[in-house]
mmCIF file of C-alpha atoms in Angstrom:
data_model
loop_
_atom_site.group_PDB
_atom_site.id
_atom_site.type_symbol
_atom_site.label_atom_id
_atom_site.label_comp_id
_atom_site.label_asym_id
_atom_site.label_seq_id
_atom_site.Cartn_x
_atom_site.Cartn_y
_atom_site.Cartn_z
ATOM 1 C CA MET A 1 150.368 86.474 96.546
ATOM 2 C CA ILE A 2 151.845 89.730 95.325
ATOM 3 C CA GLN A 3 150.034 91.038 92.255
ATOM 4 C CA GLU A 4 151.470 94.525 91.896
ATOM 5 C CA PRO A 5 154.245 95.231 91.307
ATOM 6 C CA GLU A 6 154.809 92.115 89.214
ATOM 7 C CA THR A 7 157.054 89.493 90.771
ATOM 8 C CA ASP A 8 159.374 89.468 87.743
ATOM 9 C CA LYS A 9 160.036 93.188 88.176
ATOM 10 C CA LEU A 10 160.829 92.650 91.855
ATOM 11 C CA VAL A 11 163.225 89.792 91.009
ATOM 12 C CA GLN A 12 165.079 92.154 88.649
ATOM 13 C CA LYS A 13 165.498 94.628 91.514
ATOM 14 C CA ILE A 14 166.804 92.023 93.996
ATOM 15 C CA GLY A 15 168.575 89.510 91.759
ATOM 16 C CA SER A 16 166.912 86.167 92.476
ATOM 17 C CA LYS A 17 163.585 84.729 93.552
ATOM 18 C CA TYR A 18 165.184 83.283 96.684
ATOM 19 C CA ALA A 19 166.671 86.619 97.742
ATOM 20 C CA LEU A 20 163.370 88.358 96.979
ATOM 21 C CA CYS A 21 161.536 85.941 99.259
ATOM 22 C CA ILE A 22 163.982 86.547 102.114
ATOM 23 C CA VAL A 23 164.108 90.340 101.734
ATOM 24 C CA ALA A 24 160.345 90.725 101.356
ATOM 25 C CA SER A 25 159.561 88.473 104.309
ATOM 26 C CA LYS A 26 162.050 90.223 106.608
ATOM 27 C CA ARG A 27 160.710 93.654 105.669
ATOM 28 C CA ALA A 28 157.096 92.483 106.010
ATOM 29 C CA LYS A 29 157.916 91.201 109.501
ATOM 30 C CA GLN A 30 159.373 94.596 110.427
ATOM 31 C CA ILE A 31 156.267 96.354 109.124
ATOM 32 C CA ALA A 32 153.961 93.978 111.022
ATOM 33 C CA GLU A 33 155.915 94.583 114.232
ATOM 34 C CA GLN A 34 155.582 98.347 113.745
ATOM 35 C CA GLU A 35 151.833 97.950 113.266
ATOM 36 C CA GLN A 36 151.610 96.104 116.599
ATOM 37 C CA LYS A 37 152.924 99.135 118.460
ATOM 38 C CA SER A 38 150.105 101.140 119.950
ATOM 39 C CA ASP A 39 151.508 104.452 118.710
ATOM 40 C CA TYR A 40 151.835 103.292 115.090
ATOM 41 C CA ILE A 41 149.093 104.288 112.667
ATOM 42 C CA PRO A 42 149.257 102.439 109.332
ATOM 43 C CA ALA A 43 149.428 104.721 106.304
ATOM 44 C CA SER A 44 147.343 102.350 104.195
ATOM 45 C CA MET A 45 145.164 99.286 104.466
ATOM 46 C CA LYS A 46 147.640 97.137 102.511
ATOM 47 C CA LYS A 47 149.067 94.029 104.107
ATOM 48 C CA PRO A 48 152.704 94.081 105.281
ATOM 49 C CA LEU A 49 153.923 91.907 102.382
ATOM 50 C CA SER A 50 152.338 94.233 99.828
ATOM 51 C CA LEU A 51 153.923 97.241 101.517
ATOM 52 C CA ALA A 52 157.293 95.456 101.495
ATOM 53 C CA ALA A 53 156.919 94.708 97.767
ATOM 54 C CA ASP A 54 156.113 98.358 97.073
ATOM 55 C CA GLU A 55 159.214 99.453 99.007
ATOM 56 C CA ILE A 56 161.427 96.975 97.124
ATOM 57 C CA TYR A 57 160.074 98.175 93.785
ATOM 58 C CA ALA A 58 160.626 101.812 94.782
ATOM 59 C CA GLY A 59 164.234 101.048 95.731
ATOM 60 C CA LYS A 60 163.702 101.833 99.418
ATOM 61 C CA VAL A 61 164.695 98.262 100.381
ATOM 62 C CA VAL A 62 167.648 96.413 98.862
ATOM 63 C CA ALA A 63 169.298 93.046 99.386
ATOM 64 C CA VAL A 64 172.655 93.107 101.174
ATOM 65 C CA ASP A 65 175.026 90.143 101.242
ATOM 66 C CA ASP A 66 175.828 89.087 104.800
#
């Protein structure tokens, strides 16, 4: 469960809880795949979902309608 940033703040950035779930899970999957590469060194000890939440809150990741 994401504790920081608060889920409500993330929903405001993305638009809906459903979209937040999709965007965060896709980004977390990308981060996890990067961590599996032998040449990738994680910048922090946070889990991929927490890193994805931080990126969403910082505006580095946004939802795009397909």
